[in-house]
PDB file of C-alpha atoms in Angstrom:
ATOM      1  CA  MET A1366     105.940 118.598 118.983  1.00 49.00           C
ATOM      2  CA  ASN A1367     102.448 118.835 116.873  1.00 52.00           C
ATOM      3  CA  LEU A1368     101.284 116.872 113.934  1.00 51.00           C
ATOM      4  CA  SER A1369     102.634 119.246 111.424  1.00 52.00           C
ATOM      5  CA  VAL A1370     106.147 118.842 112.639  1.00 51.00           C
ATOM      6  CA  TRP A1371     105.990 115.588 112.796  1.00 52.00           C
ATOM      7  CA  ARG A1372     104.808 114.972 109.539  1.00 54.00           C
ATOM      8  CA  ILE A1373     107.478 117.529 108.137  1.00 53.00           C
ATOM      9  CA  ALA A1374     110.349 115.794 110.245  1.00 58.00           C
ATOM     10  CA  ALA A1375     109.325 112.333 109.102  1.00 56.00           C
ATOM     11  CA  ALA A1376     109.156 113.285 105.256  1.00 53.00           C
ATOM     12  CA  LEU A1377     112.496 114.928 105.442  1.00 52.00           C
ATOM     13  CA  GLY A1378     114.073 111.801 107.060  1.00 59.00           C
ATOM     14  CA  VAL A1379     112.682 109.609 104.356  1.00 54.00           C
ATOM     15  CA  LEU A1380     113.121 111.843 101.607  1.00 51.00           C
ATOM     16  CA  ALA A1381     116.999 112.281 102.663  1.00 53.00           C
ATOM     17  CA  ALA A1382     117.397 108.579 103.152  1.00 53.00           C
ATOM     18  CA  THR A1383     115.556 107.792  99.418  1.00 49.00           C
ATOM     19  CA  ALA A1384     116.870 110.956  97.965  1.00 50.00           C
ATOM     20  CA  LEU A1385     117.052 109.308  94.481  1.00 55.00           C
ATOM     21  CA  ALA A1386     113.818 107.608  94.619  1.00 62.00           C
ATOM     22  CA  GLN A1387     110.381 108.512  94.328  1.00 73.00           C
ATOM     23  CA  PRO A1388     108.792 110.570  97.391  1.00 88.00           C
ATOM     24  CA  VAL A1389     107.384 108.365 100.336  1.00 91.00           C
ATOM     25  CA  PRO A1390     103.622 108.837 100.986  1.00 96.00           C
ATOM     26  CA  ILE A1391     102.744 109.905 104.560  1.00 96.00           C
ATOM     27  CA  ILE A1392      99.606 108.487 106.082  1.00 97.00           C
ATOM     28  CA  GLU A1393      98.372 110.708 108.541  1.00 96.00           C
ATOM     29  CA  GLY A1394      95.745 110.305 111.003  1.00 94.00           C
ATOM     30  CA  GLY A1395      94.427 112.169 113.929  1.00 93.00           C
ATOM     31  CA  SER A1396      91.652 109.852 114.966  1.00 94.00           C
ATOM     32  CA  HIS A1397      90.970 106.256 114.497  1.00 93.00           C
ATOM     33  CA  ALA A1398      88.276 106.544 111.762  1.00 95.00           C
ATOM     34  CA  GLU A1399      90.529 108.803 109.846  1.00 96.00           C
ATOM     35  CA  LEU A1400      93.865 106.383 110.532  1.00 96.00           C
ATOM     36  CA  GLN A1401      91.710 103.436 109.028  1.00 96.00           C
ATOM     37  CA  LYS A1402      90.252 104.772 106.109  1.00 97.00           C
ATOM     38  CA  LYS A1403      93.776 106.512 104.946  1.00 97.00           C
ATOM     39  CA  PHE A1404      95.684 103.382 106.035  1.00 97.00           C
ATOM     40  CA  CYS A1405      93.149 100.626 104.351  1.00 96.00           C
ATOM     41  CA  ALA A1406      93.537 102.886 101.407  1.00 97.00           C
ATOM     42  CA  ALA A1407      97.279 103.062 101.301  1.00 96.00           C
ATOM     43  CA  ASN A1408      99.115 101.162  98.437  1.00 95.00           C
ATOM     44  CA  PRO A1409     100.699  97.819 100.012  1.00 94.00           C
ATOM     45  CA  ASN A1410     103.297  97.653  97.455  1.00 94.00           C
ATOM     46  CA  ILE A1411     105.150 100.598  98.503  1.00 95.00           C
ATOM     47  CA  GLU A1412     106.986 102.121 101.755  1.00 96.00           C
ATOM     48  CA  HIS A1413     104.939 104.703 103.683  1.00 97.00           C
ATOM     49  CA  VAL A1414     105.468 106.870 106.840  1.00 97.00           C
ATOM     50  CA  LEU A1415     102.611 106.420 109.438  1.00 97.00           C
ATOM     51  CA  ILE A1416     101.983 109.357 111.710  1.00 97.00           C
ATOM     52  CA  ALA A1417      99.150 109.225 114.243  1.00 96.00           C
ATOM     53  CA  PRO A1418      98.620 110.288 118.299  1.00 95.00           C
ATOM     54  CA  ALA A1419     100.653 107.824 120.390  1.00 94.00           C
ATOM     55  CA  THR A1420      97.288 107.113 122.555  1.00 93.00           C
ATOM     56  CA  MET A1421      95.745 105.385 119.416  1.00 93.00           C
ATOM     57  CA  PHE A1422      98.439 102.599 120.438  1.00 93.00           C
ATOM     58  CA  VAL A1423      97.772 102.036 124.269  1.00 89.00           C
ATOM     59  CA  ASP A1424      94.919  99.530 124.218  1.00 84.00           C
ATOM     60  CA  SER A1425      95.520  97.446 121.502  1.00 75.00           C
ATOM     61  CA  HIS A1426      93.285  99.055 118.777  1.00 84.00           C
ATOM     62  CA  GLN A1427      92.622  97.290 115.358  1.00 93.00           C
ATOM     63  CA  ILE A1428      92.167  98.682 112.121  1.00 94.00           C
ATOM     64  CA  ILE A1429      89.799  96.683 109.694  1.00 93.00           C
ATOM     65  CA  CYS A1430      90.658  96.437 106.327  1.00 92.00           C
ATOM     66  CA  ASP A1431      89.518  94.360 103.673  1.00 90.00           C
ATOM     67  CA  ASN A1432      92.218  91.980 104.123  1.00 86.00           C
ATOM     68  CA  GLY A1433      91.566  91.620 107.688  1.00 88.00           C
ATOM     69  CA  PRO A1434      92.270  93.356 110.959  1.00 92.00           C
ATOM     70  CA  TYR A1435      95.515  95.104 111.984  1.00 94.00           C
ATOM     71  CA  LYS A1436      96.849  95.492 115.229  1.00 94.00           C
ATOM     72  CA  LEU A1437      98.018  98.726 116.771  1.00 94.00           C
ATOM     73  CA  TYR A1438      99.936  98.615 119.982  1.00 94.00           C
ATOM     74  CA  ARG A1439     102.911  99.656 122.026  1.00 93.00           C
ATOM     75  CA  VAL A1440     105.338  97.756 123.820  1.00 93.00           C
ATOM     76  CA  VAL A1441     107.961  98.999 126.582  1.00 88.00           C
ATOM     77  CA  ASN A1442     111.623  98.559 126.004  1.00 79.00           C
ATOM     78  CA  ALA A1443     113.001  96.472 128.847  1.00 82.00           C
ATOM     79  CA  GLN A1444     116.565  97.885 128.804  1.00 84.00           C
ATOM     80  CA  ASP A1445     115.333 101.182 128.504  1.00 83.00           C
ATOM     81  CA  THR A1446     111.923 102.042 129.900  1.00 84.00           C
ATOM     82  CA  ASP A1447     112.073 105.612 128.771  1.00 88.00           C
ATOM     83  CA  ASP A1448     111.550 104.293 125.127  1.00 90.00           C
ATOM     84  CA  PHE A1449     108.220 102.498 123.606  1.00 93.00           C
ATOM     85  CA  ASP A1450     108.260 100.376 120.505  1.00 94.00           C
ATOM     86  CA  TYR A1451     105.269 100.878 118.448  1.00 95.00           C
ATOM     87  CA  PHE A1452     103.633  98.576 115.888  1.00 96.00           C
ATOM     88  CA  LEU A1453     100.863  98.160 113.369  1.00 95.00           C
ATOM     89  CA  ASP A1454     100.873  94.372 112.632  1.00 93.00           C
ATOM     90  CA  PRO A1455      99.131  92.907 109.693  1.00 91.00           C
ATOM     91  CA  PRO A1456      96.795  90.179 109.919  1.00 85.00           C
ATOM     92  CA  PHE A1457      99.290  86.989 109.464  1.00 79.00           C
ATOM     93  CA  TYR A1458      96.637  84.977 107.466  1.00 76.00           C
ATOM     94  CA  ALA A1459      96.032  87.769 104.807  1.00 66.00           C
ATOM     95  CA  HIS A1460      96.955  86.702 101.314  1.00 70.00           C
ATOM     96  CA  GLY A1461      98.971  89.314  98.843  1.00 77.00           C
ATOM     97  CA  LYS A1462     100.983  92.251  99.883  1.00 86.00           C
ATOM     98  CA  ARG A1463     100.074  94.130 103.134  1.00 91.00           C
ATOM     99  CA  LEU A1464     101.804  96.680 105.255  1.00 93.00           C
ATOM    100  CA  GLY A1465     103.725  96.210 108.338  1.00 94.00           C
ATOM    101  CA  CYS A1466     104.597  99.398 110.603  1.00 96.00           C
ATOM    102  CA  ASP A1467     107.086  99.646 113.522  1.00 96.00           C
ATOM    103  CA  GLY A1468     108.592 102.895 115.269  1.00 95.00           C
ATOM    104  CA  LYS A1469     110.481 103.774 118.479  1.00 93.00           C
ATOM    105  CA  ALA A1470     109.471 106.923 120.546  1.00 92.00           C
ATOM    106  CA  GLY A1471     110.213 108.206 124.031  1.00 90.00           C
ATOM    107  CA  ARG A1472     107.584 107.688 126.741  1.00 88.00           C
ATOM    108  CA  SER A1473     106.569 111.542 126.661  1.00 90.00           C
ATOM    109  CA  VAL A1474     105.873 111.823 122.820  1.00 92.00           C
ATOM    110  CA  ARG A1475     102.459 112.390 121.871  1.00 94.00           C
ATOM    111  CA  THR A1476     102.575 111.878 118.314  1.00 95.00           C
ATOM    112  CA  VAL A1477     104.686 108.936 116.674  1.00 96.00           C
ATOM    113  CA  ALA A1478     105.922 108.082 113.243  1.00 96.00           C
ATOM    114  CA  LEU A1479     106.429 104.681 112.173  1.00 97.00           C
ATOM    115  CA  ASN A1480     107.987 103.351 109.111  1.00 97.00           C
ATOM    116  CA  CYS A1481     105.609 101.107 106.829  1.00 97.00           C
ATOM    117  CA  ARG A1482     106.960  98.551 104.672  1.00 96.00           C
ATOM    118  CA  PRO A1483     105.249  95.938 102.052  1.00 94.00           C
ATOM    119  CA  LEU A1484     105.338  92.566 103.422  1.00 88.00           C
TER     120      LEU A1484
END
């Protein structure tokens, strides 16, 4: 699936779940630099959907925002090795609101969508 299809699918899923609430913003990044710029500018007080290439989560990259480094990584599900759990974890020592993101996708998926929530 290409990035546009994922964006539409993620947006529809979130909108269906929150039909009476405000639309959930989408953070989309095709490169590490683009994702960092958009993620760091996101409002940490509201939920977001993050869409990015799965390869960004392979080598434990970081996104450096003003309140500290966020770690991107994936973990193979021990019970189902065809599924990966994807994370964008905030700095644990940061003060104030920040976003924590997680999601799940199959091994062959090239683009992932993560749910981000204020912590």
